[in-house]
PDB file of C-alpha atoms and ligand atoms in Angstrom:
ATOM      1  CA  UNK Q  35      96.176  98.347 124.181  1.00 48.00           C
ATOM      2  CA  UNK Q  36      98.499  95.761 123.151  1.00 53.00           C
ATOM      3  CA  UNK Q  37      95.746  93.454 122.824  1.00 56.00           C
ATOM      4  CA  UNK Q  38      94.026  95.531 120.222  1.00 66.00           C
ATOM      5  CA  UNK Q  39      97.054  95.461 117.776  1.00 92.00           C
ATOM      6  CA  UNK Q  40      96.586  91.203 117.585  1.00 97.00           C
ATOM      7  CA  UNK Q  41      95.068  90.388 114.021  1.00 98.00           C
ATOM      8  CA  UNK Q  42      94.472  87.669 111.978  1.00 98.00           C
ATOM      9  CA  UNK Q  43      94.404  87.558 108.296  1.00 99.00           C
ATOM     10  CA  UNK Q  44      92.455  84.982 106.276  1.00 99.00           C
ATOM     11  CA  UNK Q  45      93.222  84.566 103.018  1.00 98.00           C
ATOM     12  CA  UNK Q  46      96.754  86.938 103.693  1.00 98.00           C
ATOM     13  CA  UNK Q  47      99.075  85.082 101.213  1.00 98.00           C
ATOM     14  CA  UNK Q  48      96.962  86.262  98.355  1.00 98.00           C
ATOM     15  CA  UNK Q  49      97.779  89.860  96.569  1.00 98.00           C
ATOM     16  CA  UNK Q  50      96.127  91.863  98.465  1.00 98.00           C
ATOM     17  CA  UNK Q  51      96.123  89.709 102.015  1.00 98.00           C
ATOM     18  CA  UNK Q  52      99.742  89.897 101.621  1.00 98.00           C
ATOM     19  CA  UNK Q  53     100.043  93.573 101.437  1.00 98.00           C
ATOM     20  CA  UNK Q  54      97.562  93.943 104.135  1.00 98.00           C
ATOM     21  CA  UNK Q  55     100.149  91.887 105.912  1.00 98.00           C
ATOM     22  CA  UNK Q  56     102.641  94.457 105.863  1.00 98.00           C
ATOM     23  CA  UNK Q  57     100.637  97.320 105.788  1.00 98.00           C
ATOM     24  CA  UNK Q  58      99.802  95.663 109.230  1.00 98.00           C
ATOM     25  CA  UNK Q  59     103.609  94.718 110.426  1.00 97.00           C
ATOM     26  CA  UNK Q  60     104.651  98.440 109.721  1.00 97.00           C
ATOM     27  CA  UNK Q  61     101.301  99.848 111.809  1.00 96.00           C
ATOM     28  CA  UNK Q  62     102.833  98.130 114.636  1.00 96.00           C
ATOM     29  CA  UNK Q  63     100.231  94.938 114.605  1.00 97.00           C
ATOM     30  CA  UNK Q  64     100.856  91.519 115.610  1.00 98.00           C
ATOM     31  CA  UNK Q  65     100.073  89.381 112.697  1.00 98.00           C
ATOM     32  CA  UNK Q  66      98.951  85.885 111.817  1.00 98.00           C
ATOM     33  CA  UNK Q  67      98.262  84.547 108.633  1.00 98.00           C
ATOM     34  CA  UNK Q  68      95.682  81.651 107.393  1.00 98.00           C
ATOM     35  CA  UNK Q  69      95.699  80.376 103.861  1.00 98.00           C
ATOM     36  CA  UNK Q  70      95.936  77.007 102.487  1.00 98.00           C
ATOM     37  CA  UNK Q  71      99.128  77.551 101.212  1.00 97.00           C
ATOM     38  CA  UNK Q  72     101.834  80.352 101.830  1.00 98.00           C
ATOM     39  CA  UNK Q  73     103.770  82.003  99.562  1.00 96.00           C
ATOM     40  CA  UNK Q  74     105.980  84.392 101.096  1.00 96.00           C
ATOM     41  CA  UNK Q  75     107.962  84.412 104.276  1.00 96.00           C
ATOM     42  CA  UNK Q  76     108.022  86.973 106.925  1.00 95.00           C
ATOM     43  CA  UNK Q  77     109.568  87.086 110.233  1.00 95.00           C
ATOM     44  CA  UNK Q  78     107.400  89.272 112.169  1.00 94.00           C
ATOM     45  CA  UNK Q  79     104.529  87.330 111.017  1.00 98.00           C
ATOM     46  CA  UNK Q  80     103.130  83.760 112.326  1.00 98.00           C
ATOM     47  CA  UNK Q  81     101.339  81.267 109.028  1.00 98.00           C
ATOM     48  CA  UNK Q  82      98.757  78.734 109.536  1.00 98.00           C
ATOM     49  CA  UNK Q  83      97.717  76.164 106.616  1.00 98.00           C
ATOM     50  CA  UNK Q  84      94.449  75.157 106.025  1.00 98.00           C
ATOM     51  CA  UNK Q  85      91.234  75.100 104.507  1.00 98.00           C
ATOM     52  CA  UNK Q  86      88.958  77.577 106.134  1.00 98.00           C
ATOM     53  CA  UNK Q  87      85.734  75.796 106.135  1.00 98.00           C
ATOM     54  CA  UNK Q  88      87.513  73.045 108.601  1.00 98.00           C
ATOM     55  CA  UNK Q  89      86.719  74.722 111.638  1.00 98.00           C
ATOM     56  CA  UNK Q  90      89.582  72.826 113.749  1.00 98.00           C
ATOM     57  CA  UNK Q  91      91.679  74.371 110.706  1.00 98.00           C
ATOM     58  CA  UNK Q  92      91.157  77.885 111.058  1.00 98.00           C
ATOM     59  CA  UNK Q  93      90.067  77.716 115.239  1.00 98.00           C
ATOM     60  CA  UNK Q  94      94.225  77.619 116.446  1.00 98.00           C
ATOM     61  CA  UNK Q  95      95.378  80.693 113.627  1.00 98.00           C
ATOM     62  CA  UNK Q  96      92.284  82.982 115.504  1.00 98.00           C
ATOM     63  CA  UNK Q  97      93.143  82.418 119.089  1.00 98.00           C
ATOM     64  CA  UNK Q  98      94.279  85.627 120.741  1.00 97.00           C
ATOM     65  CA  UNK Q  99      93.604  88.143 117.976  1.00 98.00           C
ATOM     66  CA  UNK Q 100      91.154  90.788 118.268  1.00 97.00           C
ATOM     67  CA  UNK Q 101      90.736  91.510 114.829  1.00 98.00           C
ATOM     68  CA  UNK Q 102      90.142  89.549 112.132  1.00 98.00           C
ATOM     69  CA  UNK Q 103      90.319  90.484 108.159  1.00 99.00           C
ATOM     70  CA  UNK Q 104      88.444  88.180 105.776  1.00 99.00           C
ATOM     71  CA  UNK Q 105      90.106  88.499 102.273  1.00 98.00           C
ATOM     72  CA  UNK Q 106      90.170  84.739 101.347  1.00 98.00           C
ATOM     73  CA  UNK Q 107      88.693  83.627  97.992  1.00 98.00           C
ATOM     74  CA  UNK Q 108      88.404  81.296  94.876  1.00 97.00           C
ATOM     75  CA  UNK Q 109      89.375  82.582  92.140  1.00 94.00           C
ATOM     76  CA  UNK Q 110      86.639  84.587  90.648  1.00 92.00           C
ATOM     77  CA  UNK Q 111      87.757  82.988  86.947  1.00 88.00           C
ATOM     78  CA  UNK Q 112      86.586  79.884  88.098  1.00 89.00           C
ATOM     79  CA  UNK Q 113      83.317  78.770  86.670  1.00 83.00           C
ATOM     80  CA  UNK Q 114      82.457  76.344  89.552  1.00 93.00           C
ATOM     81  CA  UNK Q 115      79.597  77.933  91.242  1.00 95.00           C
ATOM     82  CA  UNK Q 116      80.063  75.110  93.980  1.00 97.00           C
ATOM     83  CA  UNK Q 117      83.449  76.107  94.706  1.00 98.00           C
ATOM     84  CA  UNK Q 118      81.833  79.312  95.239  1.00 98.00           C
ATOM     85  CA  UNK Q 119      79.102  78.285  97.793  1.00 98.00           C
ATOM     86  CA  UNK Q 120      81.530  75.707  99.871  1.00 98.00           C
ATOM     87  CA  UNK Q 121      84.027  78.794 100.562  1.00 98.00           C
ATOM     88  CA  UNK Q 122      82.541  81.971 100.266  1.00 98.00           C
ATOM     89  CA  UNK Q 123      78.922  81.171 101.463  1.00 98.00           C
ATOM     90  CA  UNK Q 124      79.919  77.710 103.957  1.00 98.00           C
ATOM     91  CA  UNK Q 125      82.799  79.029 105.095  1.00 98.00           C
ATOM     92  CA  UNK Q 126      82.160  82.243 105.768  1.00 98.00           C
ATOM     93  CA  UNK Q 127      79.819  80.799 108.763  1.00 98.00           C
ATOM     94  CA  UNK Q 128      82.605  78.499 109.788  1.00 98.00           C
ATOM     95  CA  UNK Q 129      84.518  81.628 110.461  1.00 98.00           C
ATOM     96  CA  UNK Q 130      81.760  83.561 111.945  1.00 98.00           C
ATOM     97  CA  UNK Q 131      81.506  80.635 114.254  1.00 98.00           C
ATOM     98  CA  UNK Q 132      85.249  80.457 114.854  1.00 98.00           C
ATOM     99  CA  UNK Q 133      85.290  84.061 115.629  1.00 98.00           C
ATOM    100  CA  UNK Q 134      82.972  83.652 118.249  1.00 98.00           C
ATOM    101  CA  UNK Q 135      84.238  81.149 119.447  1.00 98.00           C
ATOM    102  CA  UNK Q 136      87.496  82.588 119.843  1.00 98.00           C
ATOM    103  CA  UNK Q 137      86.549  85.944 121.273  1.00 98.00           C
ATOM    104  CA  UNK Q 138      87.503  87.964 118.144  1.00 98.00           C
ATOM    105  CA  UNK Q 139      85.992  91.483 118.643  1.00 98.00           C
ATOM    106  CA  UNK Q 140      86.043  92.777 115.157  1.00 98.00           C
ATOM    107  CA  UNK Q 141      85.476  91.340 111.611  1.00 98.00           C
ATOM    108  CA  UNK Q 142      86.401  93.093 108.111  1.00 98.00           C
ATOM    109  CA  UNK Q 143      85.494  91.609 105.208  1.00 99.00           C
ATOM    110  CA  UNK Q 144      86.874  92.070 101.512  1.00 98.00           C
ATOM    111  CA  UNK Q 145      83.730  92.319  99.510  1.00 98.00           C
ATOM    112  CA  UNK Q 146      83.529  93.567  96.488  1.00 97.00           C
ATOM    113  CA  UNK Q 147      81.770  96.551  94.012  1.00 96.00           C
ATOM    114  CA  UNK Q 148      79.987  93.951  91.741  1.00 96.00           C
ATOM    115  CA  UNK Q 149      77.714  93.171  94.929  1.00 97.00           C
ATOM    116  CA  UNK Q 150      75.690  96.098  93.323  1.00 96.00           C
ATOM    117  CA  UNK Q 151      76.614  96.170  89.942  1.00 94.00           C
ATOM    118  CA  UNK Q 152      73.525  94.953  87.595  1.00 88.00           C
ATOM    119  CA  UNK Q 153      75.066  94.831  84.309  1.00 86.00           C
ATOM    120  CA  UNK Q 154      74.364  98.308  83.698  1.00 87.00           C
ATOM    121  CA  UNK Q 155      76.535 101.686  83.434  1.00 86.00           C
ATOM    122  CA  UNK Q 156      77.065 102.489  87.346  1.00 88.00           C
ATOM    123  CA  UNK Q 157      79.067 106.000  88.036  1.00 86.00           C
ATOM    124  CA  UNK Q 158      78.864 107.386  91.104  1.00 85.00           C
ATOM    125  CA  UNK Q 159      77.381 104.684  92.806  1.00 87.00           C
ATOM    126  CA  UNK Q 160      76.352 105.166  96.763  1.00 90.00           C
ATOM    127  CA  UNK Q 161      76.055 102.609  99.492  1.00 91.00           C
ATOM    128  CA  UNK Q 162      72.026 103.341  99.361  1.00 91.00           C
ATOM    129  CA  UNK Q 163      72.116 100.973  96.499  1.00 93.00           C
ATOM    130  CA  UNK Q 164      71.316  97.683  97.312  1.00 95.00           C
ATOM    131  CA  UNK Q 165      72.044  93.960  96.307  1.00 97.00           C
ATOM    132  CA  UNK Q 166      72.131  93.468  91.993  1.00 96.00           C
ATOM    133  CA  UNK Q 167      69.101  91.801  91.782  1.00 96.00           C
ATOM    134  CA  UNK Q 168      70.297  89.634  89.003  1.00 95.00           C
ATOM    135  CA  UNK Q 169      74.183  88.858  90.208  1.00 95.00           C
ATOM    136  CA  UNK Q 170      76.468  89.143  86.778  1.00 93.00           C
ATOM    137  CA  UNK Q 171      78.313  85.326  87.723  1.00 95.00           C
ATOM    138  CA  UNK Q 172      78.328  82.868  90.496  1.00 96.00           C
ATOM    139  CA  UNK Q 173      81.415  84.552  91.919  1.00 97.00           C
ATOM    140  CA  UNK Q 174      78.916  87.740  92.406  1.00 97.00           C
ATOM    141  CA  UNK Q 175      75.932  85.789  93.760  1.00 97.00           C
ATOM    142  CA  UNK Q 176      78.676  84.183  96.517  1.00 98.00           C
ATOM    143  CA  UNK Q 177      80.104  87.576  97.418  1.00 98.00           C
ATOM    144  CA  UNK Q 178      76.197  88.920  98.141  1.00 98.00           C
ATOM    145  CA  UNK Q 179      75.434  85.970 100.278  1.00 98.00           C
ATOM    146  CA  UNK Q 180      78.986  86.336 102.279  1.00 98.00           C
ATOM    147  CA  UNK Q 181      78.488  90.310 102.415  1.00 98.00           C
ATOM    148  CA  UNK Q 182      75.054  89.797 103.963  1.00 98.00           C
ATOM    149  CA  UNK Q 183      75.944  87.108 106.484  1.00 98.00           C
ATOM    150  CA  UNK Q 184      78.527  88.905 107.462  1.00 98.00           C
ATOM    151  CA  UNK Q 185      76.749  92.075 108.514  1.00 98.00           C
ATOM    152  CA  UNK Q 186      73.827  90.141 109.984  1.00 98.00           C
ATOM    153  CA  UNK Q 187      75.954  89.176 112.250  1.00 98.00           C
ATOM    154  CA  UNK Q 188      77.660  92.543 113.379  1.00 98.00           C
ATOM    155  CA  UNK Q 189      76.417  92.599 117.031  1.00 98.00           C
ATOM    156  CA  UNK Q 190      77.818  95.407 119.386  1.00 98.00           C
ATOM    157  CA  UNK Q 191      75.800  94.432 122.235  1.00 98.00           C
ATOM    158  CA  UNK Q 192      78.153  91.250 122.622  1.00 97.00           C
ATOM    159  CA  UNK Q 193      81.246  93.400 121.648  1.00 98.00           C
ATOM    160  CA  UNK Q 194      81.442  91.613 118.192  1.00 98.00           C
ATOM    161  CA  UNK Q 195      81.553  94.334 115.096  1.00 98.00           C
ATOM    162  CA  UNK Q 196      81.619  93.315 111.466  1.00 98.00           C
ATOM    163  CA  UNK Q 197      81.920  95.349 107.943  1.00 98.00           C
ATOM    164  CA  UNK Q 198      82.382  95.364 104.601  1.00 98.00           C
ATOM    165  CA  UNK Q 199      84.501  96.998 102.183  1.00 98.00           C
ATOM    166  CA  UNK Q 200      83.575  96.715  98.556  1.00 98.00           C
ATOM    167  CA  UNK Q 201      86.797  97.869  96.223  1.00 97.00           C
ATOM    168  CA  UNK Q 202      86.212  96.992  92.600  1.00 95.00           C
ATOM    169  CA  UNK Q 203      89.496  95.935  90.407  1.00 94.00           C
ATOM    170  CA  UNK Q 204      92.535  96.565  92.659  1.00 96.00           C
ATOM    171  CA  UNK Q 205      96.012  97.215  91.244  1.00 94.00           C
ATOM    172  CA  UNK Q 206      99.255  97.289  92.055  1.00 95.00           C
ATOM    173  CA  UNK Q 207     102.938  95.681  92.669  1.00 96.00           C
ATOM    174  CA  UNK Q 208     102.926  91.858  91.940  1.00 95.00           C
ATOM    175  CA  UNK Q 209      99.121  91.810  90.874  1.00 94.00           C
ATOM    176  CA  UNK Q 210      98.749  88.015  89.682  1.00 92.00           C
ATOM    177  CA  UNK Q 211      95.548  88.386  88.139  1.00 90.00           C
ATOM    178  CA  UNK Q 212      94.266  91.659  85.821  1.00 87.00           C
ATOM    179  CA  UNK Q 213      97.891  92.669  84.316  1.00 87.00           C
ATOM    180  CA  UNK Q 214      99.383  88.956  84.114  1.00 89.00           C
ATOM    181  CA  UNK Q 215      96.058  88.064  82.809  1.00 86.00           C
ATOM    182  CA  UNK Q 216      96.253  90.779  79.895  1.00 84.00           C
ATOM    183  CA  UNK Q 217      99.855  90.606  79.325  1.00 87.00           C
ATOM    184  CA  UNK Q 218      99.443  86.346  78.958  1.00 88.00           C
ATOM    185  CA  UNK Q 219      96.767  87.068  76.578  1.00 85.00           C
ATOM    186  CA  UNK Q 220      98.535  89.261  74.014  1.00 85.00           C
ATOM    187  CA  UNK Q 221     101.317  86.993  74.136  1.00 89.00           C
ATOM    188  CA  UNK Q 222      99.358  84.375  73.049  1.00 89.00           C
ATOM    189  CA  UNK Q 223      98.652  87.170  70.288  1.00 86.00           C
ATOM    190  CA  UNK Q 224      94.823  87.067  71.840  1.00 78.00           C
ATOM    191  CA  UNK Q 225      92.801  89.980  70.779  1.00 71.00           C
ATOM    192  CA  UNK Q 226      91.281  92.749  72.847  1.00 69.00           C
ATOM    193  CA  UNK Q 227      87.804  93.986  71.882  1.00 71.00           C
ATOM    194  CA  UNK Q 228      87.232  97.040  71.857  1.00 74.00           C
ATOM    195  CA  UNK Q 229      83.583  97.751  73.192  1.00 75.00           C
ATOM    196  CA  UNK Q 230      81.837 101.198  72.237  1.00 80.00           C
ATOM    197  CA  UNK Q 231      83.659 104.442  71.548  1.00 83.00           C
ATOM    198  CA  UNK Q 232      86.492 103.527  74.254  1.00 79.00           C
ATOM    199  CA  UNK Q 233      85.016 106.080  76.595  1.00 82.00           C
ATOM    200  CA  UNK Q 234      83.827 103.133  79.053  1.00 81.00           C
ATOM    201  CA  UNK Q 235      85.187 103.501  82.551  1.00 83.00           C
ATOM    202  CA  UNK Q 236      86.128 100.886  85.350  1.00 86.00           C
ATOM    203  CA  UNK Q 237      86.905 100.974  88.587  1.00 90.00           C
ATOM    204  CA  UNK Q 238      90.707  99.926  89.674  1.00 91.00           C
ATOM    205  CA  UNK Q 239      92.016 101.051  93.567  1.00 94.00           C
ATOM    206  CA  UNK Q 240      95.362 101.122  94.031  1.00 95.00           C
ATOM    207  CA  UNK Q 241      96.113  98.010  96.748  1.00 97.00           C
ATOM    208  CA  UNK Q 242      97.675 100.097  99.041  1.00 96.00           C
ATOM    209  CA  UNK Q 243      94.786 102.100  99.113  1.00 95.00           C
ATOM    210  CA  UNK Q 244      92.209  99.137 100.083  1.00 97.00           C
ATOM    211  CA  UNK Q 245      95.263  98.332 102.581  1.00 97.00           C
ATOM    212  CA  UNK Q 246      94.341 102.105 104.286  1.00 96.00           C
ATOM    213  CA  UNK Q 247      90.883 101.359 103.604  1.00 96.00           C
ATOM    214  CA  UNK Q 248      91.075  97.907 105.946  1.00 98.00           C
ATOM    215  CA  UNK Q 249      93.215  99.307 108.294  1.00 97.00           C
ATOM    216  CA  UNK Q 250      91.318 102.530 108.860  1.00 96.00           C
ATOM    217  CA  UNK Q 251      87.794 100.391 109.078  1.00 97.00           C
ATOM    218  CA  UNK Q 252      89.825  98.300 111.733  1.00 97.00           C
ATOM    219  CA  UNK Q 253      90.579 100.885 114.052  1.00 96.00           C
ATOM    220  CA  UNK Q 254      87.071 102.675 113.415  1.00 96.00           C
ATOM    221  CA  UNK Q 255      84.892  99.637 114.368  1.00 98.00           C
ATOM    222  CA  UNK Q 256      83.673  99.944 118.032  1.00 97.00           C
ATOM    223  CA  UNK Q 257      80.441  99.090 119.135  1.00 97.00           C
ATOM    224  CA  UNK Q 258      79.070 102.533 119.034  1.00 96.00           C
ATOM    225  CA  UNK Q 259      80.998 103.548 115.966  1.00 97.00           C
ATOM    226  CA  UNK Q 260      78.471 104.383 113.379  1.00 96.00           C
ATOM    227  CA  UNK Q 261      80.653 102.155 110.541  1.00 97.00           C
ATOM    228  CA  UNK Q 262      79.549  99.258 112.638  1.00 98.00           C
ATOM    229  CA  UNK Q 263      77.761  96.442 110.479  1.00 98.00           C
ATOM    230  CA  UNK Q 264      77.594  98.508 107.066  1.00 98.00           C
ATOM    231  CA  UNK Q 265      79.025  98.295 104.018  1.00 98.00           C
ATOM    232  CA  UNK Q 266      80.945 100.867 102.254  1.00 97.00           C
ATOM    233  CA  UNK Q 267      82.323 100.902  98.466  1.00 96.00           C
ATOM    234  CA  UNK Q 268      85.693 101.979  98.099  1.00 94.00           C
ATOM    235  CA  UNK Q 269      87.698 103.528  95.558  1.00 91.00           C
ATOM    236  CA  UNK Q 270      90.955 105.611  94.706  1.00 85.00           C
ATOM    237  CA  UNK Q 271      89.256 108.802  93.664  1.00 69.00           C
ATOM    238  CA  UNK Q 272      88.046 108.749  89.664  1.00 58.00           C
ATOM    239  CA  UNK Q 273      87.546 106.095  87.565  1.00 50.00           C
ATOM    240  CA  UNK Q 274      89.630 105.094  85.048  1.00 52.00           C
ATOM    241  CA  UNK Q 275      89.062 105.239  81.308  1.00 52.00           C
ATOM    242  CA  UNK Q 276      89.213 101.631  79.970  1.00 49.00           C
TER     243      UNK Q 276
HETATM  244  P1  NAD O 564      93.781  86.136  95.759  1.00 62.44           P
HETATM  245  O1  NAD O 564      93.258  85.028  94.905  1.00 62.44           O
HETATM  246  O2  NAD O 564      95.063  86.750  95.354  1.00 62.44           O
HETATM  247  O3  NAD O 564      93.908  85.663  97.258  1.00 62.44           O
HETATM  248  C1  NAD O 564      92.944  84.854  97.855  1.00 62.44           C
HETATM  249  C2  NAD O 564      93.629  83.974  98.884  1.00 62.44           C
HETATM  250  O4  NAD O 564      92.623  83.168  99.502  1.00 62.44           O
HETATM  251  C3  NAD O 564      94.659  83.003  98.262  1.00 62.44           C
HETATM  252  O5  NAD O 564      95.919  83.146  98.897  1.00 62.44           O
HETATM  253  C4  NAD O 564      94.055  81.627  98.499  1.00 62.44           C
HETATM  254  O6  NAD O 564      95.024  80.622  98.758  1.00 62.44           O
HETATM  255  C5  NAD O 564      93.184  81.888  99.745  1.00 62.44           C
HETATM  256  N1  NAD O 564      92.111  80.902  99.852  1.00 62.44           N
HETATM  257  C6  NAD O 564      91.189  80.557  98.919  1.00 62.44           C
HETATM  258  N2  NAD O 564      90.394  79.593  99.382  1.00 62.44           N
HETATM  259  C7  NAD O 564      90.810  79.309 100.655  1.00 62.44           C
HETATM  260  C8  NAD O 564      90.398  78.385 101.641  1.00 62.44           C
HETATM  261  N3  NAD O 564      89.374  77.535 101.424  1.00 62.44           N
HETATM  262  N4  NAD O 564      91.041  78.356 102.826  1.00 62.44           N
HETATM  263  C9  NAD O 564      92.089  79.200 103.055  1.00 62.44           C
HETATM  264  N5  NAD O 564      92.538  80.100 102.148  1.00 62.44           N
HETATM  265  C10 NAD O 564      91.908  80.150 100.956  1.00 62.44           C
HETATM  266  O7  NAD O 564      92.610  87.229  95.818  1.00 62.44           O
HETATM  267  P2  NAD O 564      92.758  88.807  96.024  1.00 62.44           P
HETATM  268  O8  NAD O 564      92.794  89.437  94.696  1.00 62.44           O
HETATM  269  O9  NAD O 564      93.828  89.098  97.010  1.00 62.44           O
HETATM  270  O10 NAD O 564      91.332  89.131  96.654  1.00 62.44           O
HETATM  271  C11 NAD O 564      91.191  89.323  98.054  1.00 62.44           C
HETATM  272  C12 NAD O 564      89.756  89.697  98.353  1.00 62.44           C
HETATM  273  O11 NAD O 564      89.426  90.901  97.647  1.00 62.44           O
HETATM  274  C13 NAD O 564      88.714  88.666  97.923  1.00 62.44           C
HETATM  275  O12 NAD O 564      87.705  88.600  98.898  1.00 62.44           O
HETATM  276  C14 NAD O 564      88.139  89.236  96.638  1.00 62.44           C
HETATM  277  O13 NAD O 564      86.813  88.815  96.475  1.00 62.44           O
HETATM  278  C15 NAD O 564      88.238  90.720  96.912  1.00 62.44           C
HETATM  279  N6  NAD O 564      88.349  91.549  95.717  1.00 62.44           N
HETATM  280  C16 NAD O 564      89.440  91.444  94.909  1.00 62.44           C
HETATM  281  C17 NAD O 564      89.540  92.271  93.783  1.00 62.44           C
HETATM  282  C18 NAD O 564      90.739  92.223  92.861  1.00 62.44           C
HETATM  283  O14 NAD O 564      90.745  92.945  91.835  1.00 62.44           O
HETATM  284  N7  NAD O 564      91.770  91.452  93.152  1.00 62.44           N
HETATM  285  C19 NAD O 564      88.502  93.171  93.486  1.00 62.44           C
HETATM  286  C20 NAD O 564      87.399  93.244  94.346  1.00 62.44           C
HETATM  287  C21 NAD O 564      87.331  92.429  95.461  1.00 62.44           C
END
């Protein structure tokens, strides 16, 4: 039993890794982080720099844990689609590969709602729908391409289960991206645009809601569990005028 509470969280001194950090420390997990840089500390928990597409890197921060939770990224504001490919495409294999190599049993990934989002009004939208055909930015086209490695590579038979949880915006306490990006911009007395009648609705989860969402996928995923290799979109409950 003890065994099954060892994690390891790539990409956990970003916003939402970090909260999936505690959320993890409170649930009675042992916890290691893996980032290339860390930003908080936290005794209960043990960091490991690097660059996750150096496979000696990441290897030493996966040994022991069971579980692994994939929530590393670029920033999606970059423009570099080869930013994109190196981490998000290349090294999602180098940590499919370190995975197996290190006997990790379970794999959750952080994917994201645009995976099916094709530029068009979406409400309601179900799992059944599949890949945007036409990807809205290179940060899109890299989280299809991670999504889908990732679940071809779910495998019960061997005891190795992956999936993929698809929140759109997330929210919350010390977001460093939607709110500082807003607030920065109307202090630089930047203008927002208002698009149609202001009836337009997006998608925002609250972060300690996609923390449930990771943790609850984490204990579900067992080799006979029907979650095993899908992806499901997440969300708080209705979306939000915007
Ligand atoms: P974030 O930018 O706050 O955190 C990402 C972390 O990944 C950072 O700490 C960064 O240092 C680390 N990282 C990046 N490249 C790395 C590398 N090569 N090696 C090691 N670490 C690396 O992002 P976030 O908002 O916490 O997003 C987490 C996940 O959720 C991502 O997969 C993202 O695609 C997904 N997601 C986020 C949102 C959102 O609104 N924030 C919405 C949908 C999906």
């Amino acid at each position: 039993m003890a065994q099954q509470k060892t994690c390891t969280v790539i990409g956990g001194c970003g916003f939402l890794g970090q909260h999936l950090v505690e959320g993890l420390v409170n649930k009675g997990y042992s916890v290691k982080v893996f980032d290339q840089k860390q930003t908080f500390d936290n005794k209960d928990v043990e960091f490991f720099l690097g660059d996750l597409c150096k496979r000696e890197e990441l290897l030493p921060a996966l040994a022991g844990s069971q579980t692994v939770f994939h929530c590393a990224t670029p920033s999606p504001l970059s423009d570099n689609r080869e930013i994109f490919q190196k981490v998000n495409c290349m090294g999602t294999k180098v940590v499919l590969d370190c995975c197996k190599e290190a006997g990790v049993k379970k794999l959750i990934l952080t994917s994201s709602a645009s995976v099916i989002f094709e530029g068009t009004d979406l409400q309601n939208g179900r799992e059944e729908l599949g890949y945007a055909d036409n990807p809205i930015d290179p940060y899109v086209e890299s989280k299809i391409k991670q999504e889908e490695e990732i679940l071809e590579a779910n495998n019960p038979s061997e005891d190795f289960c992956t999936i993929a949880l698809r929140p759109h915006g997330i929210f919350g306490p010390r977001d460093p991206h939607f709110i500082p990006t807003l607030v920065n911009m109307a202090k630089r007395g930047g203008t927002l645009f208002k698009i149609g009648k202001g009836t337009n609705k997006v998608d925002f989860t609250y972060v300690e809601n996609v923390v449930h969402g990771h943790i609850l996928a984490a204990e579900k995923l067992k080799p006979k569990s029907r979650v095993t290799g899908r992806a499901y979109n997440i969300t708080n409950a209705e979306p939000v005028p915007f």
